[in-house]
Amino acid sequence: MMLLGLPVETWLLLAVATVPGFVLVVRAHRAQRRRRSGRSADPGGGGEGPAGPGLGADVRKARDERTSGPDRV
Amino acid sequence: MALVLAAYFAVLVAIGWWANRDTRSVAGFYVADKKLPSWVIAFSSNTTGESGWLLLGLTGMGYLVGFHALWIVLGEVLGVAVAWAFVARPFKEYTDRYDSITVPDYLSDRFLDRNHTLRLLSAAIILSMVGAYTAAQLTASGKAFSSFLGISYGSGVWIGAVVIVLYTSVGGFKAVAYSDLVQGILMFFSLLILPIVGIRAVGGWGELMSGIREVDVSLLQPMGDLGLSVGGLISALGFAGIGLAFLGAPQLLTRFMSARDGDQIAEAGVIAVLCIIVFDVGAVLTGIAGRFLFPGLEDPETILPVMAAELFPPVLAGVVLVVVLAAIMSTVDSLLILASSAVVRDVIQKILDPDLSDRQLSAIGKGLTVVIGVVGLLTALTEARMIFWFVLFAWSGLASAFTPVILCSLFWDRTTKEGAVWGMLAGFLTTVVWVLVFKERFYELYEMIPGFTAGFVVTVAVSLWTRPPDGAAAELKDVRATLRGRASVPSP
């Protein structure tokens, strides 16, 4: 079957090649915006960037100990 | 045409001088102090990944196999999308925690690599692949100058190398990233306009489709002339596999690391996917239109210069040359910075002499960028046969070594240092051995597929037999909690 001179399966390949990837990043962008709104509503509640109070402090301390050695700069 | 070229080179050198003030520290020189905005990292990532292969190789592929080349579009678009949606933020979070500025830096801290095995192995793989990759791109630069301007191949290689080395060594990663933005915008609009011009030259979409059907009806089919055979499926798999590198090639991961924050990464993902769709679909359609307009080309990879010369006035043909050079330069500059960082940060600063000052290291980095560029220049001058098959080989070598290990390290807390070391070796060596021994016997299956598979299987298998680093599980849990935007539950 043809559509605009091109087989339908070729149009399908073009759609599969482009649409899911675009949807994926748009969803990721929206999720990030939601997280950012959540963070602005709760400034001490963590998120990316410098550690807020109570943000897995023990884990961060353990990590700092693991990665701080004579070769750290 | 020469004026257009001179103006373009002047812009690049100006960007180098402008960025120079921020290159006095190692982090400034190699990751622009991790302050880059979304537009810059998105375009820089795409232009670094695509190289001269996009404009000469992929257009040639569209010319040769028609719409079967859409499998490359599928692999690349999905690769870019998955990378920005799932890999970029955890990688950024980990590297910010470790203060990493290179991929070996990250691997070393993630796996508590006190004897520097991962650093040295990474540096060796990066240097070997980048040397070949850079030489192949400079070869493309020589050929582009030769076919567009009619000057000698050697002069073309020299001009390309001198301009790239100048702005890269002066302006560091910031100059590389912003020049990538300029180059990416040029590539974007060219690949938006070129297929339209080609289709109009044919007489419209309907005429193109009926004309191509008369030339060879299989050019319109998604599986090409091989159809739904083993050969056809392997060809499609190999084409799609090209996109795997976007998930973890070190020259692309550096862009995630240098982002200002997670918001910039989320925005950059949308820009990068839109951009890669235009790049790839535009290149394939240009090649297909070229197949109808200029049938019987001896070398399909010359279709773009041929179309530019025949369809455009000299000034616009000059712009197309600039765009080809932009694609080449935007990859070479990133490779030079990557190789330089592997030596300066991962070998000199972390292993040989940790007491050197930031200013001294930055100066060494600039000098080393020049040295690596000169090595690439000399190789390209003496070996003019290094063309796009070599670009795809080096692309696969870097990606097969790093991508499986990076993915496991970001998503699986059982990944161990031994798993990472053996996984990198397996991915890299499988790529090399596949090309030398097996490729011809297996329908020319692209080396990325066996290389990536071997790297992944060996990383997982060896990790299951060895002990993961202390605290890795708690740390991964904390990273995930941070990325979800809430505090993690303290581990017992």
Coordinates of C-alpha atoms in Angstrom, one line a residue:
Chain A
M1 CA 0.0 0.0 0.0
M2 CA 1.3 3.4 -0.9
L3 CA 0.9 6.8 0.7
L4 CA 2.2 9.9 -1.1
G5 CA 4.2 7.7 -3.4
L6 CA 6.0 5.9 -0.5
P7 CA 5.2 2.4 0.9
V8 CA 3.2 2.6 4.2
E9 CA 5.9 0.5 5.9
T10 CA 8.5 3.2 5.1
W11 CA 6.3 5.8 6.6
L12 CA 5.9 3.6 9.7
L13 CA 9.7 3.2 10.0
L14 CA 10.0 7.0 9.8
A15 CA 7.4 7.4 12.5
V16 CA 9.0 4.8 14.8
A17 CA 12.4 6.4 14.2
T18 CA 11.3 9.9 15.3
V19 CA 8.2 10.0 17.4
P20 CA 9.0 7.8 20.4
G21 CA 12.4 9.6 21.0
F22 CA 10.7 13.0 20.9
V23 CA 7.9 11.9 23.3
L24 CA 10.5 10.5 25.7
V25 CA 12.5 13.7 26.0
V26 CA 9.3 15.8 26.3
R27 CA 8.1 13.6 29.1
A28 CA 11.5 13.9 30.8
H29 CA 11.4 17.7 30.5
R30 CA 7.9 17.8 32.0
A31 CA 8.9 15.6 34.9
Q32 CA 11.9 17.8 35.6
R33 CA 9.6 20.9 35.6
R34 CA 7.3 19.1 38.1
R35 CA 10.3 18.3 40.3
R36 CA 11.5 21.9 40.1
S37 CA 8.0 23.2 41.2
G38 CA 8.1 20.7 44.1
R39 CA 11.5 21.9 45.2
S40 CA 10.5 25.6 45.1
A41 CA 7.5 24.7 47.3
D42 CA 9.8 22.9 49.7
P43 CA 13.2 24.6 49.7
G44 CA 14.8 22.3 52.3
G45 CA 13.5 19.2 50.6
G46 CA 16.5 18.2 48.6
G47 CA 16.8 17.7 44.9
E48 CA 19.8 18.2 42.6
G49 CA 22.6 20.5 43.6
P50 CA 24.1 21.1 47.0
A51 CA 22.9 18.8 49.7
G52 CA 20.0 20.1 51.8
P53 CA 19.6 19.3 55.4
G54 CA 18.7 15.7 56.0
L55 CA 19.4 14.7 52.4
G56 CA 20.9 11.3 53.0
A57 CA 23.6 12.9 55.1
D58 CA 25.1 9.7 56.2
V59 CA 25.4 8.4 52.6
R60 CA 27.0 11.7 51.5
K61 CA 29.5 11.5 54.5
A62 CA 30.3 7.9 53.6
R63 CA 30.8 8.9 50.0
D64 CA 33.1 11.8 50.9
E65 CA 35.2 9.4 53.0
R66 CA 35.4 6.9 50.1
T67 CA 36.4 9.4 47.5
S68 CA 38.7 11.7 49.6
G69 CA 42.2 10.4 49.3
P70 CA 45.7 11.7 48.6
D71 CA 44.9 12.0 44.9
R72 CA 41.8 14.2 45.3
V73 CA 42.0 17.7 43.9
Chain B
M1 CA 33.6 31.4 -1.6
A2 CA 36.9 32.3 0.0
L3 CA 35.3 35.2 1.8
V4 CA 32.6 33.0 3.3
L5 CA 35.4 30.7 4.5
A6 CA 37.5 33.5 5.9
A7 CA 34.5 34.9 7.8
Y8 CA 33.7 31.5 9.3
F9 CA 37.3 30.9 10.5
A10 CA 37.4 34.4 12.0
V11 CA 34.3 33.6 14.0
L12 CA 35.9 30.4 15.4
V13 CA 39.1 32.1 16.3
A14 CA 37.2 35.0 18.0
I15 CA 35.3 32.4 20.1
G16 CA 38.6 30.9 21.1
W17 CA 39.9 34.3 22.3
W18 CA 36.6 35.1 24.1
A19 CA 36.7 31.7 25.9
N20 CA 40.4 32.0 26.8
R21 CA 39.7 34.0 30.1
D22 CA 37.9 30.9 31.6
T23 CA 40.7 28.4 30.9
R24 CA 43.0 29.1 33.7
S25 CA 42.0 26.1 35.8
V26 CA 41.8 22.5 34.8
A27 CA 38.1 22.4 35.3
G28 CA 37.7 25.6 33.3
F29 CA 39.8 24.2 30.4
Y30 CA 38.2 20.8 30.3
V31 CA 34.5 21.2 31.3
A32 CA 34.0 25.0 31.2
D33 CA 33.5 25.0 35.0
K34 CA 30.3 23.0 34.5
K35 CA 28.3 26.1 33.7
L36 CA 27.0 25.5 30.2
P37 CA 23.4 26.2 29.2
S38 CA 21.0 23.8 27.4
W39 CA 21.4 25.1 23.9
V40 CA 25.1 24.8 24.0
I41 CA 25.3 21.3 25.4
A42 CA 22.5 20.0 23.1
F43 CA 24.2 21.3 19.9
S44 CA 27.6 20.4 21.1
S45 CA 26.6 16.8 21.9
N46 CA 25.0 16.3 18.5
T47 CA 27.7 18.0 16.4
T48 CA 30.4 16.1 18.3
G49 CA 28.6 12.8 17.7
E50 CA 27.9 13.4 14.0
S51 CA 31.1 14.6 12.4
G52 CA 31.8 14.9 8.7
W53 CA 30.2 11.5 8.3
L54 CA 26.8 13.1 8.6
L55 CA 27.2 15.3 5.6
L56 CA 29.3 13.2 3.4
G57 CA 28.7 9.6 4.7
L58 CA 25.0 9.6 5.6
T59 CA 24.0 11.6 2.4
G60 CA 26.1 9.0 0.5
M61 CA 24.2 6.2 2.4
G62 CA 20.8 7.8 1.4
Y63 CA 22.1 7.9 -2.2
L64 CA 23.2 4.3 -2.1
V65 CA 20.5 2.5 -0.1
G66 CA 17.6 5.0 -0.2
F67 CA 15.0 4.8 2.7
H68 CA 16.8 1.7 4.2
A69 CA 19.1 4.4 5.7
L70 CA 16.2 5.4 8.0
W71 CA 17.4 2.6 10.3
I72 CA 20.3 4.8 11.1
V73 CA 17.9 7.6 11.9
L74 CA 16.0 5.2 14.2
G75 CA 19.2 4.2 16.1
E76 CA 20.5 7.7 16.5
V77 CA 17.3 9.4 17.5
L78 CA 16.5 6.7 20.1
G79 CA 20.1 6.7 21.3
V80 CA 20.1 10.5 21.8
A81 CA 16.7 10.5 23.4
V82 CA 17.4 7.6 25.9
A83 CA 20.8 9.2 26.7
W84 CA 19.3 12.6 27.6
A85 CA 16.2 11.1 29.3
F86 CA 17.9 8.4 31.4
V87 CA 21.7 8.7 31.4
A88 CA 22.5 12.4 31.5
R89 CA 21.0 13.3 35.0
P90 CA 22.4 10.3 37.0
F91 CA 25.8 10.8 35.3
K92 CA 25.7 14.5 36.1
E93 CA 24.7 13.8 39.7
Y94 CA 27.5 11.3 40.2
T95 CA 30.2 13.4 38.6
D96 CA 29.1 16.5 40.6
R97 CA 29.4 14.5 43.8
Y98 CA 32.9 13.3 42.9
D99 CA 34.0 16.6 41.4
S100 CA 34.9 14.6 38.3
I101 CA 35.9 16.4 35.1
T102 CA 36.7 13.4 32.9
V103 CA 35.0 10.0 32.4
P104 CA 38.0 8.1 33.8
D105 CA 37.8 10.4 36.8
Y106 CA 34.2 9.3 37.3
L107 CA 35.0 5.6 36.8
S108 CA 38.0 5.8 39.2
D109 CA 35.9 7.3 42.0
R110 CA 32.8 5.1 41.4
F111 CA 34.9 2.0 41.7
L112 CA 37.5 3.2 44.3
D113 CA 40.2 2.6 41.8
R114 CA 43.3 3.3 44.0
N115 CA 45.9 1.7 41.7
H116 CA 44.7 3.7 38.7
T117 CA 43.9 0.7 36.5
L118 CA 40.7 2.2 35.1
R119 CA 42.4 5.6 34.5
L120 CA 45.3 4.1 32.6
L121 CA 43.1 1.7 30.6
S122 CA 40.7 4.5 29.7
A123 CA 43.5 6.8 28.7
A124 CA 45.0 4.2 26.5
I125 CA 41.7 3.4 24.7
I126 CA 40.9 7.1 24.3
L127 CA 44.3 8.0 22.9
S128 CA 44.4 5.1 20.4
M129 CA 40.9 5.7 19.1
V130 CA 41.1 9.5 19.1
G131 CA 44.3 9.5 17.2
A132 CA 42.7 7.5 14.3
Y133 CA 39.4 9.4 14.5
T134 CA 41.1 12.8 14.3
A135 CA 43.3 11.7 11.4
A136 CA 40.2 10.4 9.5
Q137 CA 38.4 13.7 10.1
L138 CA 41.3 15.8 8.9
T139 CA 41.5 13.6 5.9
A140 CA 37.8 14.5 5.3
S141 CA 38.8 18.1 5.7
G142 CA 41.5 17.8 3.0
K143 CA 39.1 16.1 0.6
A144 CA 36.3 18.7 1.2
F145 CA 38.7 21.5 0.4
S146 CA 40.0 19.6 -2.6
S147 CA 36.5 18.9 -4.1
F148 CA 35.0 22.3 -3.3
L149 CA 37.8 24.7 -4.0
G150 CA 40.1 22.6 -6.1
I151 CA 43.1 23.2 -3.9
S152 CA 45.5 20.4 -3.0
Y153 CA 44.6 17.7 -0.5
G154 CA 47.6 18.5 1.7
S155 CA 46.7 22.2 1.9
G156 CA 43.2 21.3 2.9
V157 CA 44.4 19.2 5.8
W158 CA 46.8 21.9 6.9
I159 CA 44.1 24.7 6.9
G160 CA 41.6 22.5 8.8
A161 CA 44.1 21.4 11.4
V162 CA 45.6 24.9 12.0
V163 CA 42.2 26.5 12.6
I164 CA 40.9 23.7 14.9
V165 CA 44.1 23.5 17.0
L166 CA 44.2 27.3 17.3
Y167 CA 40.8 27.9 18.8
T168 CA 40.8 24.6 20.8
S169 CA 44.1 25.2 22.5
V170 CA 43.4 28.8 23.2
G171 CA 39.8 28.6 24.4
G172 CA 39.5 25.0 25.8
F173 CA 36.2 23.2 26.2
K174 CA 34.2 26.5 26.4
A175 CA 35.4 27.5 22.9
V176 CA 34.8 23.9 21.7
A177 CA 31.2 23.9 23.0
Y178 CA 30.3 27.4 21.8
S179 CA 31.9 26.8 18.4
D180 CA 29.9 23.6 18.3
L181 CA 26.7 25.6 18.8
V182 CA 27.6 27.9 15.8
Q183 CA 28.6 24.9 13.7
G184 CA 25.5 23.0 14.8
I185 CA 23.2 25.9 13.8
L186 CA 24.8 26.0 10.4
M187 CA 24.4 22.2 10.0
F188 CA 20.7 22.4 11.2
F189 CA 19.7 25.0 8.6
S190 CA 21.7 23.4 5.8
L191 CA 20.1 20.0 6.4
L192 CA 16.7 21.6 6.6
I193 CA 17.2 23.5 3.3
L194 CA 19.3 21.0 1.2
P195 CA 16.6 18.3 0.8
I196 CA 14.0 21.0 0.0
V197 CA 16.2 22.4 -2.7
G198 CA 16.9 18.9 -4.0
I199 CA 13.2 17.9 -4.1
R200 CA 12.3 21.2 -5.8
A201 CA 15.1 20.6 -8.4
V202 CA 13.5 17.2 -9.2
G203 CA 10.1 18.9 -9.6
G204 CA 8.4 18.0 -6.3
W205 CA 7.8 15.1 -3.9
G206 CA 5.6 13.1 -6.3
E207 CA 8.1 13.4 -9.2
L208 CA 10.9 12.3 -6.8
M209 CA 9.0 9.2 -5.7
S210 CA 8.0 8.2 -9.2
G211 CA 11.6 8.9 -10.5
I212 CA 13.2 6.9 -7.7
R213 CA 10.8 4.0 -8.4
E214 CA 12.0 4.0 -12.0
V215 CA 15.7 4.0 -10.9
D216 CA 15.3 1.2 -8.4
V217 CA 12.1 0.4 -6.5
S218 CA 13.9 -1.1 -3.6
L219 CA 15.3 2.4 -2.7
L220 CA 11.7 3.1 -1.4
Q221 CA 11.5 0.0 0.8
P222 CA 12.5 0.1 4.5
M223 CA 14.5 -3.2 4.1
G224 CA 16.1 -2.0 0.8
D225 CA 17.1 -4.5 -1.9
L226 CA 17.9 -7.2 0.7
G227 CA 14.3 -7.4 1.8
L228 CA 13.3 -9.4 4.9
S229 CA 16.3 -11.7 4.7
V230 CA 19.0 -12.5 7.2
G231 CA 21.2 -10.0 5.4
G232 CA 18.5 -7.4 5.4
L233 CA 17.9 -7.8 9.1
I234 CA 21.6 -7.7 10.0
S235 CA 22.0 -4.6 7.8
A236 CA 19.1 -2.9 9.7
L237 CA 20.5 -3.9 13.0
G238 CA 24.0 -2.6 12.2
F239 CA 22.6 0.7 11.0
A240 CA 20.5 1.1 14.2
G241 CA 23.5 0.1 16.3
I242 CA 25.3 3.2 15.3
G243 CA 23.1 5.0 17.9
L244 CA 24.3 3.0 20.8
A245 CA 27.3 5.2 21.2
F246 CA 25.1 8.1 22.2
L247 CA 24.5 6.3 25.5
G248 CA 28.1 6.3 26.7
A249 CA 30.8 7.5 24.4
P250 CA 33.2 9.6 26.6
Q251 CA 33.2 12.6 24.2
L252 CA 29.4 12.8 24.6
L253 CA 29.3 12.2 28.4
T254 CA 31.5 15.2 28.9
R255 CA 28.6 17.4 27.6
F256 CA 26.3 16.0 30.4
M257 CA 29.0 16.7 32.9
S258 CA 29.5 20.3 31.8
A259 CA 25.8 21.2 32.1
R260 CA 24.8 23.9 34.6
D261 CA 22.2 21.7 36.3
G262 CA 19.4 19.2 35.8
D263 CA 17.0 21.8 34.3
Q264 CA 19.5 22.5 31.5
I265 CA 19.8 18.8 30.8
A266 CA 16.0 18.4 30.6
E267 CA 15.7 21.3 28.1
A268 CA 18.8 20.1 26.2
G269 CA 17.2 16.7 25.6
V270 CA 14.3 18.2 23.7
I271 CA 16.6 20.4 21.6
A272 CA 19.0 17.6 20.9
V273 CA 16.3 15.2 19.7
L274 CA 14.7 17.8 17.4
C275 CA 18.1 18.7 16.1
I276 CA 19.2 15.1 15.4
I277 CA 15.9 14.4 13.6
V278 CA 16.5 17.3 11.3
F279 CA 20.2 16.3 10.8
D280 CA 19.5 12.7 10.0
V281 CA 16.3 12.9 8.0
G282 CA 17.7 15.9 6.1
A283 CA 20.9 14.0 5.2
V284 CA 19.0 10.9 4.0
L285 CA 16.5 12.8 1.9
T286 CA 19.3 14.9 0.4
G287 CA 21.1 11.7 -0.7
I288 CA 17.8 10.3 -2.1
A289 CA 17.1 13.4 -4.1
G290 CA 20.8 13.3 -5.3
R291 CA 20.4 9.8 -6.5
F292 CA 17.6 10.9 -8.9
L293 CA 19.4 14.1 -9.9
F294 CA 22.9 12.8 -10.4
P295 CA 22.8 9.0 -11.0
G296 CA 25.9 6.9 -11.5
L297 CA 28.3 8.8 -9.2
E298 CA 31.4 6.7 -8.7
D299 CA 31.7 7.7 -5.1
P300 CA 28.3 8.2 -3.4
E301 CA 30.0 10.2 -0.6
T302 CA 30.6 13.0 -3.0
I303 CA 26.9 13.7 -3.6
L304 CA 26.8 16.7 -1.3
P305 CA 29.7 18.6 -3.0
V306 CA 28.2 17.7 -6.4
M307 CA 24.7 19.0 -5.5
A308 CA 26.2 22.1 -4.0
A309 CA 28.2 22.8 -7.1
E310 CA 25.4 22.1 -9.5
L311 CA 22.4 23.6 -7.6
F312 CA 23.8 26.6 -5.8
P313 CA 25.5 29.8 -6.9
P314 CA 29.2 30.0 -5.8
V315 CA 28.5 31.9 -2.6
L316 CA 26.0 29.4 -1.3
A317 CA 28.3 26.5 -2.4
G318 CA 30.9 28.2 -0.2
V319 CA 28.4 28.1 2.7
V320 CA 27.9 24.3 2.1
L321 CA 31.7 23.9 2.2
V322 CA 31.6 25.8 5.5
V323 CA 28.9 23.4 6.8
V324 CA 30.9 20.4 5.9
L325 CA 34.0 21.8 7.6
A326 CA 31.8 22.7 10.6
A327 CA 30.7 19.1 10.9
I328 CA 34.4 18.0 10.8
M329 CA 35.7 20.6 13.1
S330 CA 33.0 20.2 15.7
T331 CA 34.1 16.6 16.1
V332 CA 37.9 17.1 15.9
D333 CA 37.9 19.9 18.5
S334 CA 36.0 17.7 21.0
L335 CA 38.3 14.7 20.4
L336 CA 41.4 16.9 21.0
I337 CA 40.0 18.1 24.3
L338 CA 39.1 14.5 25.3
A339 CA 42.5 13.1 24.5
S340 CA 44.2 16.1 26.2
S341 CA 42.1 15.6 29.3
A342 CA 42.9 11.9 29.4
V343 CA 46.6 12.7 29.6
V344 CA 46.6 15.9 31.7
R345 CA 43.9 15.1 34.3
D346 CA 44.0 11.3 34.4
V347 CA 47.7 10.6 34.0
I348 CA 49.7 13.7 34.9
Q349 CA 47.5 15.2 37.6
K350 CA 46.2 12.1 39.2
I351 CA 49.1 9.7 38.8
L352 CA 52.4 11.4 38.0
D353 CA 52.4 14.8 39.8
P354 CA 49.4 15.7 41.9
D355 CA 51.2 18.8 43.2
L356 CA 51.2 20.8 39.9
S357 CA 49.1 23.9 40.1
D358 CA 45.9 24.5 38.2
R359 CA 47.6 27.1 36.0
Q360 CA 50.5 24.7 35.2
L361 CA 48.2 21.9 34.3
S362 CA 46.0 24.2 32.2
A363 CA 49.2 25.3 30.3
I364 CA 50.2 21.6 29.8
G365 CA 46.7 20.9 28.5
K366 CA 47.0 23.6 25.9
G367 CA 50.4 22.4 24.8
L368 CA 49.2 18.8 24.6
T369 CA 46.1 19.8 22.6
V370 CA 48.5 21.2 20.0
V371 CA 50.7 18.1 20.1
I372 CA 47.8 15.7 19.6
G373 CA 46.5 17.9 16.7
V374 CA 49.9 17.8 15.1
V375 CA 50.0 14.0 15.3
G376 CA 46.6 13.8 13.7
L377 CA 47.8 16.3 11.0
L378 CA 50.9 14.2 10.2
T379 CA 48.9 11.0 10.0
A380 CA 46.3 12.5 7.7
L381 CA 49.0 13.9 5.4
T382 CA 50.8 10.6 5.1
E383 CA 47.7 8.3 4.9
A384 CA 44.9 9.8 2.8
R385 CA 42.9 6.5 2.7
M386 CA 41.5 7.0 6.2
I387 CA 37.9 7.7 5.4
F388 CA 34.5 7.1 6.9
W389 CA 34.8 3.4 7.6
F390 CA 37.5 4.4 10.0
V391 CA 35.3 7.0 11.6
L392 CA 32.7 4.4 12.2
F393 CA 35.3 2.0 13.6
A394 CA 36.7 4.5 16.0
W395 CA 33.2 5.5 17.0
S396 CA 32.5 1.9 17.8
G397 CA 35.8 1.3 19.6
L398 CA 35.2 4.2 22.0
A399 CA 31.5 3.3 22.6
S400 CA 32.0 -0.4 23.0
A401 CA 34.7 0.1 25.6
F402 CA 32.8 2.7 27.6
T403 CA 29.1 2.5 27.1
P404 CA 28.3 -0.9 28.7
V405 CA 30.5 -0.1 31.7
I406 CA 29.0 3.4 32.1
L407 CA 25.4 2.1 31.9
C408 CA 26.1 -0.7 34.5
S409 CA 27.8 1.8 36.8
L410 CA 24.9 4.1 36.7
F411 CA 22.1 1.6 37.1
W412 CA 23.4 -1.5 38.8
D413 CA 24.9 -1.3 42.3
R414 CA 26.6 -4.8 41.9
T415 CA 29.0 -3.5 39.2
T416 CA 32.6 -4.0 40.3
K417 CA 35.9 -2.5 39.4
E418 CA 37.0 -5.9 37.9
G419 CA 33.8 -6.1 35.9
A420 CA 34.5 -2.6 34.6
V421 CA 38.1 -3.3 33.6
W422 CA 37.3 -6.6 31.9
G423 CA 34.2 -5.2 30.3
M424 CA 36.1 -2.3 28.8
L425 CA 38.8 -4.6 27.4
A426 CA 36.2 -7.0 26.0
G427 CA 34.2 -4.3 24.3
F428 CA 37.3 -2.6 22.8
L429 CA 39.1 -5.8 21.7
T430 CA 35.9 -7.4 20.3
T431 CA 35.5 -4.3 18.1
V432 CA 39.0 -4.7 16.7
V433 CA 38.9 -8.4 16.3
W434 CA 35.5 -8.3 14.7
V435 CA 36.7 -5.9 12.0
L436 CA 39.9 -7.8 11.3
V437 CA 38.5 -11.4 11.3
F438 CA 34.7 -11.8 11.4
K439 CA 33.0 -8.9 9.8
E440 CA 33.2 -10.1 6.2
R441 CA 31.8 -13.6 7.2
F442 CA 28.8 -12.2 9.0
Y443 CA 27.0 -10.0 6.4
E444 CA 29.3 -7.0 7.3
L445 CA 27.5 -6.7 10.6
Y446 CA 28.7 -3.4 12.2
E447 CA 31.3 -3.9 14.9
M448 CA 29.3 -1.9 17.4
I449 CA 26.8 -4.7 17.9
P450 CA 29.3 -7.5 18.9
G451 CA 31.5 -5.0 20.7
F452 CA 28.7 -3.6 22.8
T453 CA 27.3 -7.1 23.5
A454 CA 30.7 -8.5 24.6
G455 CA 31.4 -5.4 26.8
F456 CA 28.0 -5.7 28.5
V457 CA 28.1 -9.5 29.0
V458 CA 31.6 -9.5 30.4
T459 CA 31.0 -6.5 32.7
V460 CA 27.9 -8.3 34.2
A461 CA 29.5 -11.7 34.4
V462 CA 32.8 -10.6 36.1
S463 CA 30.8 -8.3 38.4
L464 CA 28.7 -11.2 39.6
W465 CA 31.9 -13.1 40.5
T466 CA 33.6 -10.2 42.4
R467 CA 32.8 -7.9 45.2
P468 CA 31.3 -4.4 44.6
P469 CA 32.9 -1.3 46.2
D470 CA 31.8 -0.5 49.8
G471 CA 28.8 1.8 50.0
A472 CA 28.0 1.6 46.3
A473 CA 24.4 0.4 46.9
A474 CA 23.7 3.1 49.4
E475 CA 25.2 5.7 47.1
L476 CA 23.2 4.6 44.1
K477 CA 20.0 4.7 46.3
D478 CA 20.9 8.2 47.4
V479 CA 21.6 9.4 43.8
R480 CA 18.2 8.0 42.8
A481 CA 16.4 9.7 45.7
T482 CA 18.1 13.0 44.8
L483 CA 17.1 12.7 41.2
R484 CA 13.5 12.0 42.2
G485 CA 13.7 15.3 44.1
R486 CA 13.4 14.0 47.6
A487 CA 15.6 13.1 50.5
S488 CA 16.8 9.5 50.7
V489 CA 16.1 7.2 53.7
P490 CA 19.3 7.0 55.7
S491 CA 20.7 3.5 55.4
P492 CA 21.0 1.4 58.5

